[in-house]
Short mmCIF file of N, CA, C and O in Angstrom, two decimals:
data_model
loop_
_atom_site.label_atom_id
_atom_site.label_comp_id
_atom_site.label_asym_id
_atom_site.label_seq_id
_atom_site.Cartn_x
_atom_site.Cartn_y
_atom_site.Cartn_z
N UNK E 965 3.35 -24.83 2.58
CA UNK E 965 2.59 -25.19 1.42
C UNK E 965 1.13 -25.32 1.83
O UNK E 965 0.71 -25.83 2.86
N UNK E 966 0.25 -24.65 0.60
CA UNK E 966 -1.30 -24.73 1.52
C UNK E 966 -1.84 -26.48 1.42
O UNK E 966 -1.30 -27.36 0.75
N UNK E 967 -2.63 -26.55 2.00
CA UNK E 967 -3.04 -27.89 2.03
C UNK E 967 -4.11 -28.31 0.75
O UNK E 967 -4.97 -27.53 0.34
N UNK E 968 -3.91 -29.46 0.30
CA UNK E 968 -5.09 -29.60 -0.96
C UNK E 968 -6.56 -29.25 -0.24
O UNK E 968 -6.85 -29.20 0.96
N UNK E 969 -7.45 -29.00 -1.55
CA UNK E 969 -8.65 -29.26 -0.95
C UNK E 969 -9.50 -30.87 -0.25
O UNK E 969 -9.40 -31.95 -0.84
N UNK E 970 -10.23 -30.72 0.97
CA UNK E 970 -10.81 -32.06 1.16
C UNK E 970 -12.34 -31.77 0.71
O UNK E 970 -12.66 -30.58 0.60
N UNK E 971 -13.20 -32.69 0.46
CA UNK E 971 -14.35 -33.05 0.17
C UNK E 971 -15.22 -31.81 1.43
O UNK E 971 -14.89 -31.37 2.53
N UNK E 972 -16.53 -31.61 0.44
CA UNK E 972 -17.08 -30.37 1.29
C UNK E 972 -18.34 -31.59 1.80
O UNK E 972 -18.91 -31.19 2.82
N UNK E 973 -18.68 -32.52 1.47
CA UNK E 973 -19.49 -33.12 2.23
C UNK E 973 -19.45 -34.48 3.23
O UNK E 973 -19.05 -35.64 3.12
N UNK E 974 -20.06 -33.72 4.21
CA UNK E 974 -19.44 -34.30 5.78
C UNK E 974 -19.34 -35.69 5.54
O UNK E 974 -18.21 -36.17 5.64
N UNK E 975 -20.53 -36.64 5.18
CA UNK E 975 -19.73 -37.94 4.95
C UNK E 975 -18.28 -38.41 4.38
O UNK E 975 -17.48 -39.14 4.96
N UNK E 976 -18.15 -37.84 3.12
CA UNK E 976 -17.11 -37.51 2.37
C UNK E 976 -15.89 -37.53 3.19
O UNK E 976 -15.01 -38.36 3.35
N UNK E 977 -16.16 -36.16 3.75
CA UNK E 977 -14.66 -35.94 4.69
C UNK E 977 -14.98 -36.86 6.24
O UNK E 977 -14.15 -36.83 7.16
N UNK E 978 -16.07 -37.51 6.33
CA UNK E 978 -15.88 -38.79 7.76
C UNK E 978 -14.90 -39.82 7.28
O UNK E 978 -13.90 -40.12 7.94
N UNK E 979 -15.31 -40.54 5.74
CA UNK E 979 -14.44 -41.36 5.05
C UNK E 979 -13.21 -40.94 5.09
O UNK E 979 -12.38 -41.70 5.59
N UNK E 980 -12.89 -39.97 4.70
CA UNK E 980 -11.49 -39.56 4.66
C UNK E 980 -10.76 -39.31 6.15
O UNK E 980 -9.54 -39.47 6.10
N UNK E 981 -11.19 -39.02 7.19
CA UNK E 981 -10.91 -38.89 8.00
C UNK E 981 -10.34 -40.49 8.29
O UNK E 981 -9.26 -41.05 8.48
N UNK E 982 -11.31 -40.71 8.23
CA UNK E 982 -10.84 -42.60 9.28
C UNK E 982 -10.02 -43.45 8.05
O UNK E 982 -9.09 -44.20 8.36
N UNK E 983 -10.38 -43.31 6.84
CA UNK E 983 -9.22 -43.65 5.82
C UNK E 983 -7.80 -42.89 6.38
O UNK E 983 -6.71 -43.46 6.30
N UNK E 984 -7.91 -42.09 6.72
CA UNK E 984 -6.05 -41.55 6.93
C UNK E 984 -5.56 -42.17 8.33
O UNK E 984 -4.46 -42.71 8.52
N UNK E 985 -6.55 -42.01 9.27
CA UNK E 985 -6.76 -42.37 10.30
C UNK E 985 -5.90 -44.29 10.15
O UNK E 985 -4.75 -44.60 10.44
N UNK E 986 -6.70 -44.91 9.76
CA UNK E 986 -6.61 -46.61 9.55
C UNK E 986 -5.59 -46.57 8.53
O UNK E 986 -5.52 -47.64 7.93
N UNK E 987 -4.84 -45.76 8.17
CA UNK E 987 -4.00 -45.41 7.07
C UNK E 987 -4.02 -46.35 5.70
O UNK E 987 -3.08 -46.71 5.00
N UNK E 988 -5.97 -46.69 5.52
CA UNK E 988 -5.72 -47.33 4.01
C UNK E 988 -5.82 -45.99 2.51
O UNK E 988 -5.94 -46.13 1.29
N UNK E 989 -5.67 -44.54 3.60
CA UNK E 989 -5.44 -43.57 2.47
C UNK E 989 -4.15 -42.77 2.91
O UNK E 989 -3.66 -43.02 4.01
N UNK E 990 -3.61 -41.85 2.11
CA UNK E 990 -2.47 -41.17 2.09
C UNK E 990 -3.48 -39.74 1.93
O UNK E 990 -4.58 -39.61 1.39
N UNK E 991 -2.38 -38.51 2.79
CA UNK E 991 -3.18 -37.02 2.30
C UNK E 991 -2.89 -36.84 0.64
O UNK E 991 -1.82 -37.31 0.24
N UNK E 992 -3.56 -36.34 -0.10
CA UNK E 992 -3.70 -35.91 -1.43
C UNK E 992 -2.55 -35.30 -1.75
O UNK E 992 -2.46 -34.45 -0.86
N UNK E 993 -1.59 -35.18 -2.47
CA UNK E 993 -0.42 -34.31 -2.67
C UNK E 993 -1.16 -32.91 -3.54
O UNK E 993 -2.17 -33.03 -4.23
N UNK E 994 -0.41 -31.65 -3.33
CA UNK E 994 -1.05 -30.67 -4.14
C UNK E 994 -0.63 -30.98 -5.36
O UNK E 994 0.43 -31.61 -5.38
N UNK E 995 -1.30 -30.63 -6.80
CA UNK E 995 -0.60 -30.66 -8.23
C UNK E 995 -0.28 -29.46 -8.39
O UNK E 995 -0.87 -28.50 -7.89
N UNK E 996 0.74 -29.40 -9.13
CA UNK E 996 1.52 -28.90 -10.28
C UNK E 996 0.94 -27.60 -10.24
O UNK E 996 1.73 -26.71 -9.92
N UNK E 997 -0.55 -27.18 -10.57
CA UNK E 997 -0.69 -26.08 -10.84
C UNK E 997 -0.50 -25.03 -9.24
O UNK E 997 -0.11 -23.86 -9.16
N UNK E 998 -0.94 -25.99 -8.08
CA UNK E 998 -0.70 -25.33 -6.91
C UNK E 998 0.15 -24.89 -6.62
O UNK E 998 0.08 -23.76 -6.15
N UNK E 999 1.61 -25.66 -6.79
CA UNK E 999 2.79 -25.15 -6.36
C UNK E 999 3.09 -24.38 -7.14
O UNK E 999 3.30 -23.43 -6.38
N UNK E 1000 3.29 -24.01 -8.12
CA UNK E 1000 3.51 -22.96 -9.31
C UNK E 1000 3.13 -21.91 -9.06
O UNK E 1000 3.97 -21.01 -9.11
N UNK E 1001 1.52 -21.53 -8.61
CA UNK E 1001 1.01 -20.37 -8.26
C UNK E 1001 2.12 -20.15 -6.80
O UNK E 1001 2.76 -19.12 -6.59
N UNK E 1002 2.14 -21.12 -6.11
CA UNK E 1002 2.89 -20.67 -4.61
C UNK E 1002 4.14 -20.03 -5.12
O UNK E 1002 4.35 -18.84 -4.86
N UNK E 1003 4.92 -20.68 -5.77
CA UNK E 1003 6.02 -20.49 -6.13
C UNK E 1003 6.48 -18.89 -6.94
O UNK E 1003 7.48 -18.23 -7.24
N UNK E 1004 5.54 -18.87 -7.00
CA UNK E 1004 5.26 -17.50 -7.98
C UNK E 1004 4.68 -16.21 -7.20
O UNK E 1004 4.95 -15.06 -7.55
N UNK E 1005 3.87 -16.52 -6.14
CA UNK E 1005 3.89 -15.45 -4.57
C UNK E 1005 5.44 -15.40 -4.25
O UNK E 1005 6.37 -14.62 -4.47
N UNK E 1006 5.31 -16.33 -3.78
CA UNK E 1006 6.64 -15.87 -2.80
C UNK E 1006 7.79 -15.37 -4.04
O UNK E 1006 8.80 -14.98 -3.45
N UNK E 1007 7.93 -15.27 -5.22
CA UNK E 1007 9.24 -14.27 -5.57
C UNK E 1007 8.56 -13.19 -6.32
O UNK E 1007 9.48 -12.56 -6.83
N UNK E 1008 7.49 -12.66 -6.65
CA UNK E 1008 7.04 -11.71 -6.99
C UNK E 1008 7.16 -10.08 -6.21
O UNK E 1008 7.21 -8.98 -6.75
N UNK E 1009 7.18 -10.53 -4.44
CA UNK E 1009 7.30 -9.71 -3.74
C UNK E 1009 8.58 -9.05 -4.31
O UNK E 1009 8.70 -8.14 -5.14
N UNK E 1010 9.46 -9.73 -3.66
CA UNK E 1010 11.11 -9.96 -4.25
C UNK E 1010 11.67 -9.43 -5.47
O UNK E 1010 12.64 -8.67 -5.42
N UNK E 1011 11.19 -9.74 -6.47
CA UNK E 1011 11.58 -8.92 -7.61
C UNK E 1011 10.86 -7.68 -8.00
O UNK E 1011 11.44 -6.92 -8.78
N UNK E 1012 9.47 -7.30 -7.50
CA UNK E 1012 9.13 -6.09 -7.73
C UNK E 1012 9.58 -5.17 -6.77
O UNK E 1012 9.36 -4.03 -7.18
N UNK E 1013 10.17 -5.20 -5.54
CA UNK E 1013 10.85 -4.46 -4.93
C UNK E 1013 11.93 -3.85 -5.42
O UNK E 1013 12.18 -2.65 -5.50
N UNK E 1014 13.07 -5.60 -6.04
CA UNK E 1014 14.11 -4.97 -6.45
C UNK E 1014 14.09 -3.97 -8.03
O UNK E 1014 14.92 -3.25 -8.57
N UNK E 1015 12.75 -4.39 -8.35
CA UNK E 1015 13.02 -3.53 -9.63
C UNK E 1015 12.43 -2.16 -9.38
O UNK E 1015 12.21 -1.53 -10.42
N UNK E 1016 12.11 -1.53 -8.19
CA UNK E 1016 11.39 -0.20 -8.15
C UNK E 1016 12.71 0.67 -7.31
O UNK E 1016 13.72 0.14 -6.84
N UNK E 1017 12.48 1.67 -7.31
CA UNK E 1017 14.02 2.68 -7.02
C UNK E 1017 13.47 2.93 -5.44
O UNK E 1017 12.43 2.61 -4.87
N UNK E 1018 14.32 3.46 -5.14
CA UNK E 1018 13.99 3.32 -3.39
C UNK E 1018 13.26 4.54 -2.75
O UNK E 1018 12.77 4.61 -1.63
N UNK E 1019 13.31 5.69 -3.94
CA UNK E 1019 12.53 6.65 -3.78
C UNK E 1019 10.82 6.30 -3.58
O UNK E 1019 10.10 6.56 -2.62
N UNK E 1020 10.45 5.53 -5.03
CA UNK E 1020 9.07 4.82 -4.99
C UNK E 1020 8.61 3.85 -3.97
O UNK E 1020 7.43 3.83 -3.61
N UNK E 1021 9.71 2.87 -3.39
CA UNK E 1021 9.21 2.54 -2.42
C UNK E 1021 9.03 2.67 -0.92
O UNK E 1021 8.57 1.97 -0.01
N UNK E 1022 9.55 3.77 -1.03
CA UNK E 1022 9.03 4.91 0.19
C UNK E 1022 8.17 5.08 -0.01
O UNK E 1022 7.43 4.68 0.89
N UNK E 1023 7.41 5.72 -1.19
CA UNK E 1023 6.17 6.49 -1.55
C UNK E 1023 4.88 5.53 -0.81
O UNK E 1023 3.92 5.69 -0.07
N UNK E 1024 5.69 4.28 -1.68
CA UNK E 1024 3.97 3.03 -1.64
C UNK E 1024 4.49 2.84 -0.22
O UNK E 1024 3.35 2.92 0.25
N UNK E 1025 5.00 2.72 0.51
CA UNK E 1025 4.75 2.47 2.30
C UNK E 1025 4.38 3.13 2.58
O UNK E 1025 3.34 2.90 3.19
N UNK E 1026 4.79 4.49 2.44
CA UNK E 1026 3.87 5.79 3.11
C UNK E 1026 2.60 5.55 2.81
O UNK E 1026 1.73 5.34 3.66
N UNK E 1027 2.34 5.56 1.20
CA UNK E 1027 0.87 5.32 1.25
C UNK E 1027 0.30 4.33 1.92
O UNK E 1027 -0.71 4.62 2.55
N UNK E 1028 0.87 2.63 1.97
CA UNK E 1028 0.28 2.11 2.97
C UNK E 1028 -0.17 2.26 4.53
O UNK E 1028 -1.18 1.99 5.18
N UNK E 1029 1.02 2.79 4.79
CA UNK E 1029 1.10 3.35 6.11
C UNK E 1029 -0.11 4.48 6.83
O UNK E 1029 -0.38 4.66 8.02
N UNK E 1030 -0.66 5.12 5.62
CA UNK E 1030 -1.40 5.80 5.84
C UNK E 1030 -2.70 5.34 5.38
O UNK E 1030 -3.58 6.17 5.64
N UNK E 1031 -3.04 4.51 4.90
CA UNK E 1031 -4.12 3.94 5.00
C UNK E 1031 -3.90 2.80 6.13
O UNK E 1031 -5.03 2.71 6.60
N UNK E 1032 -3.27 2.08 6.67
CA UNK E 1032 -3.55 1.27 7.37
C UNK E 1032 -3.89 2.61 8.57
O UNK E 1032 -5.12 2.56 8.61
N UNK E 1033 -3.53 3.55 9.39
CA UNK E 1033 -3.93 4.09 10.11
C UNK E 1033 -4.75 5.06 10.07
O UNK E 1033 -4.95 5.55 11.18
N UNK E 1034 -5.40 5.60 9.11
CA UNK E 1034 -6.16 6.12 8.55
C UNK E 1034 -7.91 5.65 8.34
O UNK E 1034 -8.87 6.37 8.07
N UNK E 1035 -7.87 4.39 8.54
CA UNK E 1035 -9.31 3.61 8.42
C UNK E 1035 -10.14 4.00 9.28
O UNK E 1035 -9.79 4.22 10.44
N UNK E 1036 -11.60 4.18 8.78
CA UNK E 1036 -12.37 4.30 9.50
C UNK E 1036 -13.20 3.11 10.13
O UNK E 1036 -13.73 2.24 9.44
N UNK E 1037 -13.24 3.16 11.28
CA UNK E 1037 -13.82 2.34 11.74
C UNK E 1037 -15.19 2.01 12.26
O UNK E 1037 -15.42 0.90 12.72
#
């Protein structure tokens, strides 16, 4: 699970640091909308595989396949 966001300014995240640290804070739990999006990667792979015929997904590896070795560098 990715981690919530922490505070982008350094005091900010010093507080938070030594708050978790002295444990008068807990880490942030992710909400609702985070896990949902996660939840929704990981079976998307999964079902668009199973719904494409095995002919096509030859095709799209090959094509990957050939662009991943194919790059110019």
């Amino acid at each position: 699970m990715a981690n919530p966001k922490r505070p982008r300014d350094v005091n900010q995240l010093a507080k938070l640091i030594v708050d978790l640290t002295t444990g008068e804070a807990s880490e942030p739990e992710p909400n609702a909308k985070q896990r949902a999006g996660q939840l929704g990667g990981l079976k998307g792979g999964l079902a668009r595989a199973a719904s494409l015929s095995k002919k096509r997904r030859s095709e799209i590896a090959k094509k990957a396949a050939k662009a991943r070795w194919h790059k110019s560098e």
